[in-house]
Coordinates of C-alpha atoms and ligand atoms in Angstrom, one line a residue:
M251 CA -90.1 -8.6 86.0
T252 CA -91.4 -5.7 88.0
T253 CA -92.8 -2.4 86.6
A254 CA -92.9 1.0 88.2
A255 CA -94.9 4.2 88.3
I256 CA -94.0 7.6 89.8
V257 CA -96.2 9.9 91.9
G258 CA -94.8 13.4 92.1
C259 CA -92.7 14.7 89.2
G260 CA -90.2 17.1 90.7
D261 CA -86.5 17.1 91.2
V262 CA -86.0 13.7 92.8
A263 CA -88.3 12.0 90.4
V264 CA -85.6 12.5 87.8
V265 CA -83.2 10.4 89.9
H266 CA -85.8 7.6 90.2
A267 CA -86.6 7.7 86.5
E268 CA -82.8 7.5 85.6
A269 CA -82.2 4.7 88.0
L270 CA -85.3 2.7 86.7
A271 CA -84.0 3.2 83.1
A272 CA -80.6 2.0 84.1
L273 CA -82.2 -1.1 85.7
N274 CA -84.4 -1.7 82.7
I275 CA -87.5 -1.4 84.8
P276 CA -90.4 0.0 82.7
I277 CA -92.2 3.1 83.9
V278 CA -95.9 2.5 83.1
G279 CA -97.3 5.9 84.3
I280 CA -96.5 9.1 86.2
A281 CA -98.9 11.3 88.2
D282 CA -98.7 14.8 89.4
T283 CA -101.4 17.0 90.9
D284 CA -99.8 20.2 89.5
P285 CA -100.0 21.0 85.7
A286 CA -96.3 22.1 85.9
G287 CA -95.4 18.7 87.3
R288 CA -97.3 17.0 84.5
E289 CA -95.5 19.1 82.0
R290 CA -92.2 18.0 83.5
A291 CA -93.4 14.4 83.3
A292 CA -94.2 14.7 79.6
H293 CA -90.6 16.0 79.0
L294 CA -88.9 13.5 81.3
L295 CA -90.6 10.4 80.0
P296 CA -92.1 11.2 76.5
G297 CA -94.8 8.8 75.6
T298 CA -95.5 7.6 79.2
P299 CA -99.1 8.1 80.3
V300 CA -99.4 11.1 82.7
F301 CA -102.2 11.4 85.2
A302 CA -103.5 14.2 87.5
S303 CA -103.6 12.0 90.7
H304 CA -102.3 8.8 92.0
E305 CA -105.9 7.4 92.1
E306 CA -106.2 8.0 88.4
L307 CA -102.8 6.4 87.8
I308 CA -103.7 3.2 89.6
A309 CA -107.2 3.1 88.0
R310 CA -105.6 3.1 84.6
T311 CA -102.3 1.3 85.0
S312 CA -101.1 -1.7 87.1
P313 CA -97.5 -0.9 88.2
T314 CA -95.8 -3.4 90.5
V315 CA -94.2 -0.6 92.5
V316 CA -95.3 3.0 93.0
H317 CA -92.4 5.4 93.7
V318 CA -93.8 8.2 95.8
T319 CA -91.7 11.3 95.3
T320 CA -94.1 14.0 96.6
P321 CA -93.4 16.7 99.2
H322 CA -93.2 15.7 102.8
H323 CA -96.8 16.6 103.7
Q324 CA -98.0 14.6 100.7
H325 CA -96.4 11.3 101.8
A326 CA -98.8 9.8 104.3
D327 CA -102.1 10.1 102.4
V328 CA -100.7 8.8 99.2
V329 CA -98.6 6.0 100.7
C330 CA -101.4 4.8 103.1
D331 CA -103.9 4.7 100.2
L332 CA -101.6 2.6 98.1
L333 CA -100.7 0.2 100.9
E334 CA -104.3 -0.2 101.8
R335 CA -104.9 -1.3 98.2
G336 CA -102.1 -3.8 98.5
I337 CA -99.7 -1.9 96.1
H338 CA -96.0 -2.0 96.8
V339 CA -94.6 1.5 97.7
L340 CA -91.1 2.9 97.6
Q341 CA -91.3 6.4 99.1
E342 CA -88.9 9.2 99.5
K343 CA -87.5 10.3 102.9
P344 CA -88.4 11.6 105.4
L345 CA -91.1 9.1 106.4
A346 CA -93.5 12.1 106.8
H347 CA -93.6 15.7 108.0
T348 CA -95.1 14.8 111.4
L349 CA -94.7 11.9 113.8
A350 CA -98.4 11.2 113.6
D351 CA -98.3 10.8 109.8
G352 CA -95.1 8.7 110.1
E353 CA -96.8 6.4 112.6
R354 CA -99.9 6.2 110.3
I355 CA -97.6 5.0 107.4
A356 CA -95.9 2.4 109.7
A357 CA -99.4 1.1 110.8
A358 CA -100.6 0.9 107.2
A359 CA -97.4 -1.0 106.2
A360 CA -97.8 -3.4 109.1
A361 CA -101.4 -4.1 108.1
S362 CA -100.6 -4.6 104.4
D363 CA -99.2 -7.5 102.5
A364 CA -97.4 -5.0 100.2
Q365 CA -93.8 -4.0 100.6
C366 CA -93.0 -0.5 101.8
G367 CA -89.5 1.0 101.5
V368 CA -88.1 4.4 102.4
C369 CA -85.3 6.0 100.4
F370 CA -82.5 6.4 102.8
Q371 CA -80.1 5.5 100.0
N372 CA -77.0 6.6 101.9
R373 CA -77.2 3.3 103.8
Y374 CA -76.1 1.8 100.4
N375 CA -73.0 4.1 100.3
A376 CA -69.8 2.0 100.3
P377 CA -68.1 3.9 103.1
I378 CA -71.1 3.8 105.4
Q379 CA -71.6 0.1 104.8
A380 CA -67.9 -0.5 105.5
L381 CA -68.1 1.5 108.7
K382 CA -71.2 -0.4 109.8
Q383 CA -69.4 -3.7 109.1
A384 CA -66.3 -2.6 111.0
L385 CA -68.4 -1.6 114.0
D386 CA -70.5 -4.8 114.0
A387 CA -67.2 -6.8 113.8
G388 CA -65.8 -4.9 116.8
E389 CA -62.9 -3.6 114.9
L390 CA -63.0 -0.2 116.6
G391 CA -63.3 -1.7 120.1
A392 CA -65.7 -0.1 122.5
V393 CA -67.3 2.9 120.8
N394 CA -66.8 6.1 122.8
G395 CA -68.5 8.7 120.6
A396 CA -69.3 10.1 117.2
Y397 CA -69.6 13.3 115.2
G398 CA -71.6 14.2 112.1
S399 CA -71.9 17.3 110.0
V400 CA -73.7 18.6 107.0
I401 CA -72.5 22.1 105.8
W402 CA -74.2 22.9 102.5
A403 CA -75.4 25.7 100.4
R404 CA -78.8 26.7 99.3
T405 CA -79.9 29.5 96.9
P406 CA -83.1 31.5 97.2
D407 CA -84.4 29.7 94.1
Y408 CA -84.3 26.4 96.0
Y409 CA -87.1 27.7 98.1
D410 CA -88.8 30.0 95.6
D411 CA -89.2 27.2 93.0
R412 CA -90.8 24.9 95.5
P413 CA -92.3 26.9 98.4
W414 CA -93.2 23.8 100.4
R415 CA -89.5 23.4 101.2
G416 CA -89.4 26.6 103.2
R417 CA -92.7 26.1 105.0
R418 CA -92.7 24.2 108.2
S419 CA -96.4 23.4 107.8
A420 CA -95.6 21.4 104.6
S421 CA -92.1 20.2 105.1
G422 CA -92.1 19.7 108.9
G423 CA -88.9 21.6 109.1
G424 CA -85.7 22.5 107.2
L425 CA -82.1 21.3 107.5
L426 CA -82.8 18.5 110.0
I427 CA -85.8 16.9 108.4
N428 CA -84.9 17.5 104.8
Q429 CA -81.1 17.4 104.3
A430 CA -79.5 16.2 107.5
I431 CA -81.9 13.4 108.1
H432 CA -79.7 11.1 105.9
T433 CA -76.8 11.7 108.3
L434 CA -79.0 11.3 111.4
D435 CA -80.3 8.1 110.0
A436 CA -76.8 6.9 109.4
M437 CA -75.7 7.9 112.9
A438 CA -78.6 6.0 114.4
W439 CA -77.9 3.0 112.2
L440 CA -74.2 2.9 113.3
L441 CA -74.7 3.7 117.0
G442 CA -78.4 2.8 117.8
E443 CA -81.4 5.0 118.3
P444 CA -80.7 7.7 120.9
D445 CA -82.7 7.8 124.1
Q446 CA -81.7 11.4 124.8
V447 CA -81.6 14.3 122.4
A448 CA -80.9 18.0 122.9
G449 CA -80.4 20.7 120.3
T450 CA -80.8 24.2 118.9
I451 CA -82.1 25.4 115.6
A452 CA -82.0 28.7 113.9
T453 CA -83.0 30.4 110.6
L454 CA -79.9 32.5 109.7
R455 CA -80.4 33.2 106.0
Y456 CA -83.4 33.9 103.8
R457 CA -85.5 34.8 106.8
D458 CA -87.6 36.8 104.4
R459 CA -88.7 33.7 102.6
I460 CA -88.6 30.7 104.9
D461 CA -89.9 29.7 108.4
V462 CA -87.8 26.5 108.6
E463 CA -84.4 26.2 110.2
D464 CA -81.3 26.3 108.1
T465 CA -78.9 25.7 110.9
A466 CA -78.8 23.3 113.8
S467 CA -76.6 21.7 116.5
A468 CA -77.5 18.6 118.3
W469 CA -76.3 16.2 121.0
F470 CA -77.5 12.5 121.3
R471 CA -77.1 9.8 123.8
H472 CA -77.2 6.4 122.1
P473 CA -77.4 2.9 123.7
G474 CA -74.7 2.2 126.2
G475 CA -74.3 5.9 127.0
V476 CA -72.3 6.6 123.8
T477 CA -72.8 10.2 122.8
S478 CA -72.6 12.0 119.5
T479 CA -72.6 15.5 118.3
F480 CA -74.1 16.9 115.1
A481 CA -73.5 20.3 113.4
G482 CA -75.2 21.5 110.3
S483 CA -76.0 24.5 108.2
L484 CA -77.4 25.4 104.8
T485 CA -75.9 28.9 104.9
N486 CA -72.5 28.1 103.4
E487 CA -71.5 29.4 100.0
T488 CA -70.4 25.9 98.9
Y489 CA -71.1 22.3 99.6
R490 CA -68.7 20.7 102.1
L491 CA -68.4 17.0 102.2
V492 CA -70.7 15.3 104.7
E493 CA -68.7 14.0 107.6
I494 CA -69.3 11.2 110.0
E495 CA -66.6 10.2 112.6
V496 CA -66.8 7.3 115.0
Y497 CA -64.3 7.1 117.9
G498 CA -63.6 3.7 119.5
S499 CA -61.2 2.4 122.1
E500 CA -59.2 0.5 119.3
G501 CA -59.4 3.0 116.5
T502 CA -61.4 5.5 114.5
G503 CA -63.6 5.5 111.4
V504 CA -63.7 8.8 109.5
I505 CA -66.1 9.3 106.5
R506 CA -65.4 12.4 104.5
D507 CA -66.0 11.4 100.9
G508 CA -64.6 7.9 101.4
L509 CA -64.0 6.0 104.7
E510 CA -60.7 6.0 106.4
L511 CA -60.5 3.3 109.0
N512 CA -57.6 3.4 111.6
T513 CA -57.7 0.4 113.8
G514 CA -54.2 0.5 115.2
S515 CA -53.5 -2.9 113.6
G516 CA -51.5 -2.0 110.5
T517 CA -52.0 0.6 107.8
P518 CA -55.2 2.6 107.6
R519 CA -57.9 1.1 105.3
R520 CA -59.6 3.3 102.7
V521 CA -63.0 2.6 101.2
P522 CA -63.8 5.1 98.4
E523 CA -67.3 6.2 97.5
R524 CA -68.6 5.0 94.1
R525 CA -68.4 7.8 91.6
V526 CA -71.2 8.2 89.1
R527 CA -72.3 11.1 87.0
T528 CA -75.9 11.4 86.1
S529 CA -77.9 14.3 84.7
G530 CA -79.3 14.5 88.2
R531 CA -77.1 15.9 90.9
T532 CA -73.8 14.0 91.3
Y533 CA -73.8 14.2 95.1
W534 CA -76.7 11.8 95.2
G535 CA -74.3 9.2 93.7
M536 CA -75.6 5.8 92.6
S537 CA -77.0 4.6 95.9
H538 CA -80.5 5.5 94.9
Q539 CA -80.1 3.0 92.1
L540 CA -78.8 0.3 94.4
L541 CA -81.7 0.8 96.8
I542 CA -84.3 0.8 94.0
Q543 CA -82.8 -2.4 92.6
D544 CA -82.8 -4.0 96.1
F545 CA -86.4 -2.9 96.7
H546 CA -87.7 -4.2 93.4
Q547 CA -85.9 -7.5 94.0
S548 CA -87.7 -7.8 97.4
I549 CA -91.1 -8.0 95.7
G550 CA -92.5 -11.5 96.2
S551 CA -90.2 -12.2 99.1
P552 CA -92.0 -13.2 102.4
E553 CA -89.5 -11.0 104.3
R554 CA -90.3 -7.3 104.8
F555 CA -87.9 -5.0 103.0
W556 CA -85.2 -4.1 105.5
L557 CA -85.4 -0.3 105.1
G558 CA -89.1 0.2 105.8
P559 CA -91.3 2.6 107.8
E560 CA -90.2 1.2 111.2
E561 CA -86.5 2.0 110.4
A562 CA -87.5 5.4 109.0
L563 CA -89.4 6.3 112.1
V564 CA -86.1 6.4 114.1
S565 CA -84.7 9.4 112.3
L566 CA -88.1 11.1 112.3
R567 CA -88.3 10.6 116.1
M568 CA -84.8 12.1 116.4
V569 CA -85.7 15.1 114.3
M570 CA -89.1 15.7 116.1
A571 CA -87.4 15.4 119.5
L572 CA -84.8 18.0 118.4
Y573 CA -87.5 20.4 117.3
A574 CA -89.4 20.0 120.5
D575 CA -86.2 20.6 122.5
A576 CA -85.2 23.5 120.4
D577 CA -88.6 25.1 120.5
R578 CA -88.5 24.9 124.3
G579 CA -85.0 26.4 124.7
R580 CA -84.4 28.9 121.9
P581 CA -85.0 32.6 121.8
H582 CA -87.3 33.0 118.9
Q583 CA -86.2 34.6 115.6
G584 CA -85.6 38.3 115.9
E585 CA -86.0 38.4 119.7
T586 CA -83.3 40.0 121.7
A587 CA -82.4 39.0 125.2
Ligands
NAD738 N1 -83.3 10.8 98.9 C1 -82.8 12.0 98.5 O1 -81.6 12.2 98.5 C2 -83.7 13.0 98.1 C3 -83.3 14.1 97.4 C4 -84.2 15.1 97.1 C5 -85.5 15.1 97.5 N2 -85.9 14.0 98.3 C6 -87.3 13.9 98.7 O2 -88.1 13.7 97.6 C7 -89.4 14.3 97.9 C8 -89.7 15.2 96.8 O3 -88.7 16.3 96.8 P1 -88.5 17.1 95.4 O4 -87.4 18.1 95.8 O5 -88.4 16.3 94.3 O6 -89.9 17.9 95.4 P2 -90.5 18.7 94.2 O7 -91.4 19.8 94.8 O8 -89.5 19.1 93.2 O9 -91.5 17.6 93.5 C9 -92.6 17.1 94.1 C10 -93.7 16.9 93.1 O10 -94.8 16.3 93.7 C11 -96.0 16.9 93.2 N3 -97.1 16.6 94.1 C12 -97.4 17.2 95.3 N4 -98.4 16.6 95.9 C13 -98.8 15.5 95.1 C14 -99.8 14.5 95.2 N5 -100.6 14.4 96.3 N6 -99.8 13.6 94.2 C15 -99.0 13.7 93.1 N7 -98.1 14.6 93.0 C16 -98.0 15.5 94.0 C17 -95.7 18.3 93.0 O11 -96.6 19.0 92.2 C18 -94.3 18.3 92.5 O12 -94.2 18.2 91.1 C19 -89.3 14.9 99.3 O13 -89.8 14.0 100.2 C20 -87.8 15.1 99.5 O14 -87.4 15.2 100.8 C21 -85.0 13.0 98.5

């Protein structure tokens, strides 16, 4: 049986703690560098030892897996330190807030005997898995193109409560690296890593509080010349369902909540998303739990966990290429022509 510890006790740590409880995996300790985080930890897991740093945590406890749920700029130092000590790490997305830090994690993972996984839990969503299987089986024929969108809402509190989310120096960016990265990861998983990327970004709302983008449009060229389009914004008043559409010569796959697969051979097939309510946010679904279970089961296996730093580097490269392109091409905020 494995045990777990959590480093960083903010919003997503709650999802990890609930998943671990559901899987009957004991949490032996929790660390947060901020007193407010340690207070949250004491409320979240009463009786569990709470520490002021990950170093103190691992000096005083021996978890099998450390779940790293810190802000983006606090991923690489913590993850690399744990991997260098041979401790298994399951870290949150994105891999890091810069490509250099992401590559540092990938190198540390390659040099370590420990497992390293990255929480791109949407790859465990039933509709995305079904679409991947249909594409791999050639059910859609030759793929011609794809489309993805993330149109969500954010309140000022989202940024005020955790200022790192609105600061590019800490988060690496906004919509693309923080929210849409799940969709970009899925598009690359389905279609292959793009070799050409172009995009625009803008900060349309809450310009008084954030310097990260809340809106983006992008175009990708994937292997075989297949192209895809992405549109996203966090300026909407409500959450729209994330959409991914793939167009093939023999049919289409449309994910909007569930998957609808039209292959031209008979009636459309529907694959619904699993519905689970937790005290966390319902839109995160139960895929976190599936990924966490899979990761803990990978401990002791000679195989590397399938969703590790090298896989996570793909979406980070996409995002960083988009930022580079957008920075080259955009009129800066507030500038007029
Ligand atoms: N997979 C998902 O769907 C999903 C959803 C939400 C957030 N996330 C990711 O989870 C991570 C955390 O996001 P959040 O919204 O929970 O952040 P948060 O700010 O709510 O929590 C982060 C916590 O980490 C603590 N911390 C910072 N540096 C630390 C360090 N070096 N050591 C120990 N603790 C440290 C902070 O004090 C804070 O309590 C981010 O990478 C985010 O992108 C993933």
